[in-house]
Short mmCIF file of C-alpha atoms (C1' of nucleotides) in Angstrom, two decimals:
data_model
loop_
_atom_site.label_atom_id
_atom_site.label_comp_id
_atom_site.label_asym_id
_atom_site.label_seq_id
_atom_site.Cartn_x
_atom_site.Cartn_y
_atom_site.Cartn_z
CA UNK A 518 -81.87 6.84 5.10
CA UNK A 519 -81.73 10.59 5.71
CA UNK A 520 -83.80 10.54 8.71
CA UNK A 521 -80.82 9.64 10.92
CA UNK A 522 -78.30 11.80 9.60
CA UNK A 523 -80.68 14.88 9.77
CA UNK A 524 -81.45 14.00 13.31
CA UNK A 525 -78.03 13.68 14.14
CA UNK A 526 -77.05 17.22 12.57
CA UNK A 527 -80.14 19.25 14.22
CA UNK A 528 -78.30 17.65 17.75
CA UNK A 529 -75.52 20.47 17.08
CA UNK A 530 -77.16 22.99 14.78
CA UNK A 531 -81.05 24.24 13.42
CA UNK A 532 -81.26 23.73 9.80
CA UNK A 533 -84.62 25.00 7.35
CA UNK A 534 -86.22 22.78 5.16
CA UNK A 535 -84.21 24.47 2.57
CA UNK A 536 -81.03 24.22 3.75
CA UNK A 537 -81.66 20.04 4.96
CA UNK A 538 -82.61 19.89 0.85
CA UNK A 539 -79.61 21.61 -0.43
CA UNK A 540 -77.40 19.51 1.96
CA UNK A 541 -78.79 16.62 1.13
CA UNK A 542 -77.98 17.36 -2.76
CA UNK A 543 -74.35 17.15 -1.70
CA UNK A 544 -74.14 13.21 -0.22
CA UNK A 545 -74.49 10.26 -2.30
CA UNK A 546 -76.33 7.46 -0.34
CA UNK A 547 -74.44 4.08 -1.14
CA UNK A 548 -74.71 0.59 0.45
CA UNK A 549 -71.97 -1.80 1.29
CA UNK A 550 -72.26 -5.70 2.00
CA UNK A 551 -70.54 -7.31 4.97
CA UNK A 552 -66.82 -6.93 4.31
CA UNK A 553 -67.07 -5.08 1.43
CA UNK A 554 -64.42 -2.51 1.58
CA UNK A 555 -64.83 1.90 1.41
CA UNK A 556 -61.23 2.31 1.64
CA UNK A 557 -57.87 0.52 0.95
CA UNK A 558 -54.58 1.39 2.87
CA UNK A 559 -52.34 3.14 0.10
CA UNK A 560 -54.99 4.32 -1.82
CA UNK A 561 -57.07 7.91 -1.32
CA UNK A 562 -59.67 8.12 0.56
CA UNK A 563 -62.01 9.84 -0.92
CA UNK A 564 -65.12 10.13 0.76
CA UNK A 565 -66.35 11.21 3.77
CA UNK A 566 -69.15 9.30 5.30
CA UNK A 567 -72.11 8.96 7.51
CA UNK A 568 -73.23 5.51 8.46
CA UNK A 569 -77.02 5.49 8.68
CA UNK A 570 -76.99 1.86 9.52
CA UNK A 571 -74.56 -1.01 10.31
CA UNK A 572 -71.06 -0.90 11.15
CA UNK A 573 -67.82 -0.31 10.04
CA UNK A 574 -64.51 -0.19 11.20
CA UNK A 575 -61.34 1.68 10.01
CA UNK A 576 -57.95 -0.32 10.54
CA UNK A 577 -54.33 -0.49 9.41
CA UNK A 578 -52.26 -3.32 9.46
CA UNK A 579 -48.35 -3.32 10.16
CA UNK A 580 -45.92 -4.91 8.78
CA UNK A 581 -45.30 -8.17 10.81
CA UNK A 582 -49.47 -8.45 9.31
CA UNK A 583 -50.84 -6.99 12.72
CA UNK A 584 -54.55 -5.53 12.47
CA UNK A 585 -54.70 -2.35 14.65
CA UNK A 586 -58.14 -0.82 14.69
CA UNK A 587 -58.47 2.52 14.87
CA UNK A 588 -62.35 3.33 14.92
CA UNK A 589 -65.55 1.30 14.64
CA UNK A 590 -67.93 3.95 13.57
CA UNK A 591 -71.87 2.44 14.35
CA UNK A 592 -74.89 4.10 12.63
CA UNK A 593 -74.73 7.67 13.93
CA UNK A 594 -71.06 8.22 13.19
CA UNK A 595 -68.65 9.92 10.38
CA UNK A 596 -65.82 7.90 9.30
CA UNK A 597 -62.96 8.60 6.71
CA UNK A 598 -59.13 9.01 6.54
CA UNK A 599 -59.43 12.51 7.61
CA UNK A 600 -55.95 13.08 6.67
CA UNK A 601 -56.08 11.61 2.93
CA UNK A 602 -59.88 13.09 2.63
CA UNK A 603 -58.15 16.40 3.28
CA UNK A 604 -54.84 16.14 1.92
CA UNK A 605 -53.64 14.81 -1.47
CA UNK A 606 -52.17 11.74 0.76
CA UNK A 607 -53.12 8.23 0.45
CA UNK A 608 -55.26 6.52 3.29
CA UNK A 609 -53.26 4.98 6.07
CA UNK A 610 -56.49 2.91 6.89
CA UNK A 611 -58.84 0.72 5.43
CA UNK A 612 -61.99 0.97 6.16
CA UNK A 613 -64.81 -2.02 5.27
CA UNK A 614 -68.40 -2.80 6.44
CA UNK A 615 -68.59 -5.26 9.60
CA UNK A 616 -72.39 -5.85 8.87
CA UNK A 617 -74.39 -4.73 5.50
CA UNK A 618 -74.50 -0.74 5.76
CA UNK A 619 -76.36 2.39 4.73
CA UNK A 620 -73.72 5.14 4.04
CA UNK A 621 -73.81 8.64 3.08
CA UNK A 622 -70.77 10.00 0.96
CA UNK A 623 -69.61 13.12 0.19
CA UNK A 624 -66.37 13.65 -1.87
CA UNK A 625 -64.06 16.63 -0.88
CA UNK A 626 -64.58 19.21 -3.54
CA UNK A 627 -68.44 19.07 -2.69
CA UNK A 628 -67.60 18.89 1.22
CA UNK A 629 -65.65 22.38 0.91
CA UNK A 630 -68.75 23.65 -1.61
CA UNK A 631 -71.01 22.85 0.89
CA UNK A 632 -69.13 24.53 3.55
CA UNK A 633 -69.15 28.13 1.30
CA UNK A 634 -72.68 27.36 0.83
CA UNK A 635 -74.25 26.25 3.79
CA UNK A 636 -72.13 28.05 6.14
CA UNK A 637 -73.69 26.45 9.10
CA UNK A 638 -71.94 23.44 8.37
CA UNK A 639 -68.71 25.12 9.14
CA UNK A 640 -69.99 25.20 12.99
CA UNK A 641 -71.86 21.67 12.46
CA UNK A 642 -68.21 20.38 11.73
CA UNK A 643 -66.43 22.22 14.10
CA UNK A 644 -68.56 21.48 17.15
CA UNK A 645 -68.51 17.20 15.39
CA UNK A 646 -64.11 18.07 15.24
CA UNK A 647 -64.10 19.05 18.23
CA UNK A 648 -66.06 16.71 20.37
CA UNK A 649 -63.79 14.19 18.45
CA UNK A 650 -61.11 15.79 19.68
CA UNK A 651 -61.84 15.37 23.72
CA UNK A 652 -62.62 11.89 23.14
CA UNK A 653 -59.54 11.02 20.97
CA UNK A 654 -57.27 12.57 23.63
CA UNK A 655 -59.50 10.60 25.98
CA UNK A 656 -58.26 7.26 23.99
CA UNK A 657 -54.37 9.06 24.11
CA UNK A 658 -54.83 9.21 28.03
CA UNK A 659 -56.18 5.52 28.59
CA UNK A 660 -53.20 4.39 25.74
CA UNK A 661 -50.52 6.07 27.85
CA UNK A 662 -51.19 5.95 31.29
CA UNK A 663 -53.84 3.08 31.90
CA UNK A 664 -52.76 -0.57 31.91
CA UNK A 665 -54.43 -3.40 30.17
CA UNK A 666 -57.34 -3.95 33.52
CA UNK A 667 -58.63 -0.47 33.43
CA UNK A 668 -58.27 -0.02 29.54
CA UNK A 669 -60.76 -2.72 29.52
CA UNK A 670 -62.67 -1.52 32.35
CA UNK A 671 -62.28 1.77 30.88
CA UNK A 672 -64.86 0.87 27.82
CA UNK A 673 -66.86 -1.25 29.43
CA UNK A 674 -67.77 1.48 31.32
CA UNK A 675 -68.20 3.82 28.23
CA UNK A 676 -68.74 1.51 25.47
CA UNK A 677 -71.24 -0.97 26.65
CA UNK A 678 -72.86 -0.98 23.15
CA UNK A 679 -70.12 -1.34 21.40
CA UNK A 680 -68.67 -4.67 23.21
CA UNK A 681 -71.62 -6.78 22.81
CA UNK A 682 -71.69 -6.04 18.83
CA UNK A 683 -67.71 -6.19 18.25
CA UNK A 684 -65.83 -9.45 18.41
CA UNK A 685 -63.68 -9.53 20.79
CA UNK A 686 -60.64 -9.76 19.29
CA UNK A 687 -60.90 -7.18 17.19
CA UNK A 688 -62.14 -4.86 20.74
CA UNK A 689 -58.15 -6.39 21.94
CA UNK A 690 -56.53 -4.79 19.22
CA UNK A 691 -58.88 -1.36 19.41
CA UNK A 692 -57.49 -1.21 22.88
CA UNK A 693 -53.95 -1.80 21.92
CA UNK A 694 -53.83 -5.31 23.36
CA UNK A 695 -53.28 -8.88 22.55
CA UNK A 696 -56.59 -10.95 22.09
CA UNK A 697 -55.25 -13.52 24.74
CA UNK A 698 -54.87 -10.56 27.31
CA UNK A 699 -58.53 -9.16 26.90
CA UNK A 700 -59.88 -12.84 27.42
CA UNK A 701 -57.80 -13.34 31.01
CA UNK A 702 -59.18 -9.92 31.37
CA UNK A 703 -62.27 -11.07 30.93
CA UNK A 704 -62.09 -14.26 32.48
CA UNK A 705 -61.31 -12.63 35.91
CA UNK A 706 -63.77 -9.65 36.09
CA UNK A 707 -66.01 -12.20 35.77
CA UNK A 708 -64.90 -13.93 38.77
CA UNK A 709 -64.85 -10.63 40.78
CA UNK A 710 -68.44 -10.48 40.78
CA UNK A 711 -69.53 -13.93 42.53
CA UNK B 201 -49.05 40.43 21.19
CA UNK B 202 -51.70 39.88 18.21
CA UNK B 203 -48.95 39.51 15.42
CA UNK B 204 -48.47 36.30 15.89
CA UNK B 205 -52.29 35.54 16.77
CA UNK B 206 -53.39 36.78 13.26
CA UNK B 207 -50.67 35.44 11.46
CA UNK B 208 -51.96 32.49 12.65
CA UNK B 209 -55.43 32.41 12.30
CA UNK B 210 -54.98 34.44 8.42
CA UNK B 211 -53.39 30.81 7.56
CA UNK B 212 -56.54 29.28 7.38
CA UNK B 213 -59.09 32.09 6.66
CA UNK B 214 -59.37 35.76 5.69
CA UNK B 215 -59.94 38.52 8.00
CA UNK B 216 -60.54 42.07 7.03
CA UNK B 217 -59.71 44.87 9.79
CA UNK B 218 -62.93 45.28 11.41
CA UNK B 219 -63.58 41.73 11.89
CA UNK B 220 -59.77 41.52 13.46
CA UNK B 221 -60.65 44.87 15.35
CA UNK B 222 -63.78 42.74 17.25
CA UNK B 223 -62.04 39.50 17.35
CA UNK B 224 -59.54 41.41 19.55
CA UNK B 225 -61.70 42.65 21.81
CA UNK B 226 -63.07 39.37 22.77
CA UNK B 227 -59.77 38.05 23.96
CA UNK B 228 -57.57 39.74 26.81
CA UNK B 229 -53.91 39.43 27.20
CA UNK B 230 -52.19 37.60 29.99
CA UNK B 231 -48.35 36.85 30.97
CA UNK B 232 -47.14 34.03 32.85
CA UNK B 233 -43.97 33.45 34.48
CA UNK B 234 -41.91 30.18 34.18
CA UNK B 235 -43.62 27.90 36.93
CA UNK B 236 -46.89 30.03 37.23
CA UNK B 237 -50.32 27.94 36.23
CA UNK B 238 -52.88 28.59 34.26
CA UNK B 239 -54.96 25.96 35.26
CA UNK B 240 -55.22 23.45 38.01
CA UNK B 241 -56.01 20.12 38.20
CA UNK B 242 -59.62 19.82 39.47
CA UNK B 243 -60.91 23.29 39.12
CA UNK B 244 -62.84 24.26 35.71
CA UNK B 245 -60.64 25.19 32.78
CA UNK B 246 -62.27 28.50 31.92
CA UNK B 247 -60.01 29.63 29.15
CA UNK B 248 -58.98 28.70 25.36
CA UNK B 249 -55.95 30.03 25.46
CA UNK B 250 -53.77 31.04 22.53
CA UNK B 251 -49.30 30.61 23.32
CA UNK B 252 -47.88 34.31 21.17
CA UNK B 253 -44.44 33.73 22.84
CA UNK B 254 -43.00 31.15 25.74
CA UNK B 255 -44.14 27.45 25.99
CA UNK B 256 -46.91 25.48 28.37
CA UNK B 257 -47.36 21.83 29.01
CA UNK B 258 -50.47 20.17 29.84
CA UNK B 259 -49.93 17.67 32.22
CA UNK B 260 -51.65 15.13 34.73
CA UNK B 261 -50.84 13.36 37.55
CA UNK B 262 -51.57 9.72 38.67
CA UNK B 263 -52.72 7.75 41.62
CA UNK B 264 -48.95 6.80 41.43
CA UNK B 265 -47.79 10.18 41.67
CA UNK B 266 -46.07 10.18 38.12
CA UNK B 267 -46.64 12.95 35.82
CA UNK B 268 -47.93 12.58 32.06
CA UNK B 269 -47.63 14.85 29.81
CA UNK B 270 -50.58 15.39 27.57
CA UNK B 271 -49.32 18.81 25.59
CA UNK B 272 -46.56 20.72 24.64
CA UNK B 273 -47.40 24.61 23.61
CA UNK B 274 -45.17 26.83 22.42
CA UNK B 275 -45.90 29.98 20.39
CA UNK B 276 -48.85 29.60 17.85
CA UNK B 277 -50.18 27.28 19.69
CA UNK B 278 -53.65 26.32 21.39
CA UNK B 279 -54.05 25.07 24.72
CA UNK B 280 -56.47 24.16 27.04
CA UNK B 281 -58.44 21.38 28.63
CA UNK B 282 -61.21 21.22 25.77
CA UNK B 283 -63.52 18.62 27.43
CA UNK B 284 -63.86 21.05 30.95
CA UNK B 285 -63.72 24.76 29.01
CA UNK B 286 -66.41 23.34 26.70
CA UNK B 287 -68.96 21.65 28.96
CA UNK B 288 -68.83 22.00 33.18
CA UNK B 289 -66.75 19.51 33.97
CA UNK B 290 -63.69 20.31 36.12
CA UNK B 291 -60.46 19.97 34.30
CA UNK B 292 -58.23 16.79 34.23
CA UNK B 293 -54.92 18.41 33.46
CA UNK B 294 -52.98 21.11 35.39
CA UNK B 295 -51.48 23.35 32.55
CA UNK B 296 -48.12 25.72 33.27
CA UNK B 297 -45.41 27.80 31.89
CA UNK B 298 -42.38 26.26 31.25
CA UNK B 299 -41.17 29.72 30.13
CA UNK B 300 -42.05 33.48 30.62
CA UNK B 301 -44.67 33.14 28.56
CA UNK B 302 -47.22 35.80 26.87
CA UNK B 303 -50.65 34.76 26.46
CA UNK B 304 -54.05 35.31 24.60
CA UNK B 305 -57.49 33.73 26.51
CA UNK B 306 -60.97 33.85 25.82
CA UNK B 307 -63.64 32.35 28.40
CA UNK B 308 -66.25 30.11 26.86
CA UNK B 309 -69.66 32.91 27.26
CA UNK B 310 -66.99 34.73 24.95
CA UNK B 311 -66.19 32.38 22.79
CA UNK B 312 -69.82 31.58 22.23
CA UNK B 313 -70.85 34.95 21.46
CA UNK B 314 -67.33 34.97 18.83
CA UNK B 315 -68.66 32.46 17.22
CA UNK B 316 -72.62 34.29 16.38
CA UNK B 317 -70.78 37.92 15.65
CA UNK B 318 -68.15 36.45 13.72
CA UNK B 319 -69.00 33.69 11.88
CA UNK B 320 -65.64 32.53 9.96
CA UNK B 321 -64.18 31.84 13.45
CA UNK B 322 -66.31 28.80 13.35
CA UNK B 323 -64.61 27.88 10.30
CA UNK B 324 -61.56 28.80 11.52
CA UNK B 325 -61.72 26.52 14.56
CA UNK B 326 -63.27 24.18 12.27
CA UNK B 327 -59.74 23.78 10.60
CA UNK B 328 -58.12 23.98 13.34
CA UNK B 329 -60.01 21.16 15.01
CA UNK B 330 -59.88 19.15 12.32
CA UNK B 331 -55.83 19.18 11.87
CA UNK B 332 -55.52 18.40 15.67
CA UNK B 333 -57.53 15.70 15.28
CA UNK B 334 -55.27 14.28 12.62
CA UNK B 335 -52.37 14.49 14.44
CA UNK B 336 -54.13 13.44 17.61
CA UNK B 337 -55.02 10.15 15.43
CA UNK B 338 -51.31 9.58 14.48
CA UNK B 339 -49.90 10.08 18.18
CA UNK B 340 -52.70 7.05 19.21
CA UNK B 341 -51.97 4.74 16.29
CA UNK B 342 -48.54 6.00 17.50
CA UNK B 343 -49.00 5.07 21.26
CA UNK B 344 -50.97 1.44 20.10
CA UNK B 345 -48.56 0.39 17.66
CA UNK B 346 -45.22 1.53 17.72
CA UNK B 347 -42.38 0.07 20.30
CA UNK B 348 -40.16 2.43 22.10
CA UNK B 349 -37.44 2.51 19.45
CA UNK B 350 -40.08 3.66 16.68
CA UNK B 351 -42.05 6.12 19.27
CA UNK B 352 -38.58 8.70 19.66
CA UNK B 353 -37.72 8.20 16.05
CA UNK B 354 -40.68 9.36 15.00
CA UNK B 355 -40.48 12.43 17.12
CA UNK B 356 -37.17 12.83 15.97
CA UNK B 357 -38.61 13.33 12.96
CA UNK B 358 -41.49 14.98 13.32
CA UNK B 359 -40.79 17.60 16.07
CA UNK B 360 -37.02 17.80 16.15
CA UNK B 361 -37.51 21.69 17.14
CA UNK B 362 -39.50 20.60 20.09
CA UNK B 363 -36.79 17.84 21.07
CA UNK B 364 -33.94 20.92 21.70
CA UNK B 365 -36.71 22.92 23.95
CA UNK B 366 -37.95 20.41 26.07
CA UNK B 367 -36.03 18.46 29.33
CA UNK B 368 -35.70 14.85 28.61
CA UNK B 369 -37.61 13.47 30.91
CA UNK B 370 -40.67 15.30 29.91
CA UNK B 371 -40.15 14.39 26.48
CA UNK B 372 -40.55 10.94 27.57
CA UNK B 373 -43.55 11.24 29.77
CA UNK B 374 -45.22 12.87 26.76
CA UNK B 375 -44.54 9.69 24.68
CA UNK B 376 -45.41 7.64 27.08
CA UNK B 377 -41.92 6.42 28.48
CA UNK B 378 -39.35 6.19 30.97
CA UNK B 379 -36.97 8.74 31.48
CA UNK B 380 -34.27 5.68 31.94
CA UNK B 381 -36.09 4.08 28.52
CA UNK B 382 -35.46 7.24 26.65
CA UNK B 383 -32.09 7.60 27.80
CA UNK B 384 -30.97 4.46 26.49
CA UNK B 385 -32.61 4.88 23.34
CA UNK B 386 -30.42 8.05 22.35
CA UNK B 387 -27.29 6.22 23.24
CA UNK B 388 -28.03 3.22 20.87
CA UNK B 389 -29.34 6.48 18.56
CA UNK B 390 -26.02 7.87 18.37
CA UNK B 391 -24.01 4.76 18.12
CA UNK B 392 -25.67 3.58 15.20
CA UNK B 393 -24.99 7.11 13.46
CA UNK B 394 -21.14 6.23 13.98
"C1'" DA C 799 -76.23 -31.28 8.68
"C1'" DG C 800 -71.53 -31.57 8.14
"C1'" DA C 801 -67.27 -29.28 6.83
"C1'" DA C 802 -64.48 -25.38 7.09
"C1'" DA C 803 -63.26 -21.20 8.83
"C1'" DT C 804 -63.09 -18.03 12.58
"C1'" DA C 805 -63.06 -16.75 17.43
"C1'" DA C 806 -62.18 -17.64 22.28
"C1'" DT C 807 -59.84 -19.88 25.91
"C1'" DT C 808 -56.02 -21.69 28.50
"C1'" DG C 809 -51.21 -22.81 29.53
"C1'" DA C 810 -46.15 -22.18 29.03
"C1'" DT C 811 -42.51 -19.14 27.83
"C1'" DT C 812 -40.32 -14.90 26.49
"C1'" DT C 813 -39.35 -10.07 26.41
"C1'" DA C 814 -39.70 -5.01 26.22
"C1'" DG C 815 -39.75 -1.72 29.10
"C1'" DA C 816 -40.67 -0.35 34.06
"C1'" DT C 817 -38.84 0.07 38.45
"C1'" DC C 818 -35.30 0.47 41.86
"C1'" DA C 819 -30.94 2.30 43.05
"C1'" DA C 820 -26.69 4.68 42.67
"C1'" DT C 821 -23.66 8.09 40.49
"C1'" DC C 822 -22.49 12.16 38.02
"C1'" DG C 823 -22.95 16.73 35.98
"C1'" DG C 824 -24.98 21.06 35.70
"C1'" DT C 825 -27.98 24.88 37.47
"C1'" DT C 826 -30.15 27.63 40.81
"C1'" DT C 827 -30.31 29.34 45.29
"C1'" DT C 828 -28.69 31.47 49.37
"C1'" DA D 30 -18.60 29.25 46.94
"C1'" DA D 31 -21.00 25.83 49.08
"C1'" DA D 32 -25.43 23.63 49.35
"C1'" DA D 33 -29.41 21.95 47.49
"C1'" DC D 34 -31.76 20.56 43.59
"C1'" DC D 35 -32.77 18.65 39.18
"C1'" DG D 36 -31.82 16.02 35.09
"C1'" DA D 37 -29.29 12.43 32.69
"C1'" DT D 38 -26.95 8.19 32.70
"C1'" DT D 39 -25.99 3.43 33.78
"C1'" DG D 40 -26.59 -1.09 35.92
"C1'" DA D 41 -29.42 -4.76 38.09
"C1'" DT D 42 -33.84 -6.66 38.73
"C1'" DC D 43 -38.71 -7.32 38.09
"C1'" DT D 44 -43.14 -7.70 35.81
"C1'" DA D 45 -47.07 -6.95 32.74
"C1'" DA D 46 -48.29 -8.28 28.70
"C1'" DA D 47 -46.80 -10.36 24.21
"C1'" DT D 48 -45.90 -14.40 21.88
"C1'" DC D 49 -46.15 -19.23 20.89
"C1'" DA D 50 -48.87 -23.31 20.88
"C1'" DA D 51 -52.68 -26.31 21.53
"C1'" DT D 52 -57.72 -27.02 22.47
"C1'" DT D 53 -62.39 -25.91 22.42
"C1'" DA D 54 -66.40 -23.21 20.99
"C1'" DT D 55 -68.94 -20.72 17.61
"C1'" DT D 56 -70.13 -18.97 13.09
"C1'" DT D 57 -70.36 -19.34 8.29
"C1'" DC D 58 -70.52 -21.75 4.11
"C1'" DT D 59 -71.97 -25.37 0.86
#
DNA sequence: AGAAATAATTGATTTAGATCAATCGGTTTT
DNA sequence: AAAACCGATTGATCTAAATCAATTATTTCT
């Protein structure tokens, strides 16, 4: 269960066996079931979490009942409401398990102990933030200046992976399109390669 | 100069004098005049730069020739194009002054070696990172979900400073509009108010 | 295995916002 | 002060993608 999420931190920083012990102290390893929920929209969101293994996916929904997905996060990834985990603000996003899942949690008074503690972390999170960062504004880019073609071509490109284990209607609304649109999409990249 | 810059940065974590004294001397001032760039489109970004006084936009340009705008800057602001000043890619935006503007930069060897001597700067930018990657959420869910109508009113809202400082038609490229679209959403703005 | 629910496809229609085009007002520039 | 330039406004037209609706395919459940 650990063996991922160590892996994944020693890709940004070089932990001791005493610091991976103390830092694993701090998370709480919990399982969810297919659709079992982590978070509900309007209520806080109080972890932050590692998925070892499975997949979830972090969504609102607006009011004419629209699902917008915001993040799938695959074993490997964090996922929270980053704004209610660090705020006092309720989640704009629920977030529930797409296949059973191994998570890590950690709540937000032991995230910020773990930070004065294992200072390391601070630079673990910032180099995790920021990486985030260049491929949300990525995602801003594609939203605002790509059409629906190379939005799709965009993450089949990038995302291979992730479009052969997401449904595809749910990859429409990820992209900010209608589920009909991604399948003509579809339909004629297909015929573009015979 | 560096009023502003440690105002800034003491907002999120404590600095006595010596550590300001060597934070300092790792970055070196710069001014730009209104229309001068700091970086161009296709050439590495090699500086995290820091806005004490004027304002910069981040911008890119299309096969079609239209511009988007990916950043506003003003004072107490970061700017930069993350994704080429952190790895050795070339950079996607051009950024400029849109004012006389007086700057703070760092180069990335620099900001490396910040980082080891003074270790709360990771923190620091770990905050930092982590609040623009809130808003950075909002402005996608934003740019996915919201129609014209809701994209300025949210502005209006949000970053009614910004609105007064800022031509119109750069206001809309940054939400991802039509200068003709924005312009007729502000008249049927103001006639509602009446 | 059969029923029920969910997802994908396809066609017809609608619409929000882009594009094209012209005019007007205000700044810079010389 | 005239010329050139840039930004905002307004109208007419076009179009990409949404929506609506029906059909088919695929999982999931019992």
């Amino acid at each position: 269960m650990y063996d991922i999420f160590f892996e994944h931190l020693e890709k940004k920083v070089q932990l001791n066996e005493s610091e991976k012990e103390l830092i694993k102290s701090f998370f709480t390893p919990k399982k969810l079931k297919k659709r079992q929920f982590l978070v509900v929209e309007g209520h806080p969101c109080i972890y932050l979490t590692f998925v070892s293994k499975g997949l979830l996916k972090a969504y609102n929904v607006d009011e004419k009942g629209n699902e917008h997905i915001n993040q799938f996060a695959p074993e490997g990834w964090w996922t929270s409401d980053m704004n209610s985990f660090f705020s006092d603000e309720v989640s704009f996003y629920s977030i529930d398990a797409m296949e059973d899942s191994d998570i890590l949690v950690i709540s937000n008074k032991e995230f910020e102990e773990l930070m004065l503690k294992v200072p390391i972390m601070d630079r673990y999170f910032r180099l995790l933030f920021q990486n985030s960062l260049i491929t949300k504004e990525r995602r801003l880019i594609s939203s605002n200046t790509h059409n629906a073609e190379e939005k799709y071509q965009h993450i089949l490109k990038n995302n291979p992976d992730l479009i052969k284990r997401v449904p595809q209607n749910l990859l429409a609304s990820y992209l900010g399109l209608s589920a009909e649109t991604l399948s003509r999409l579809k339909k004629n990249a297909t015929l573009g390669e015979k």
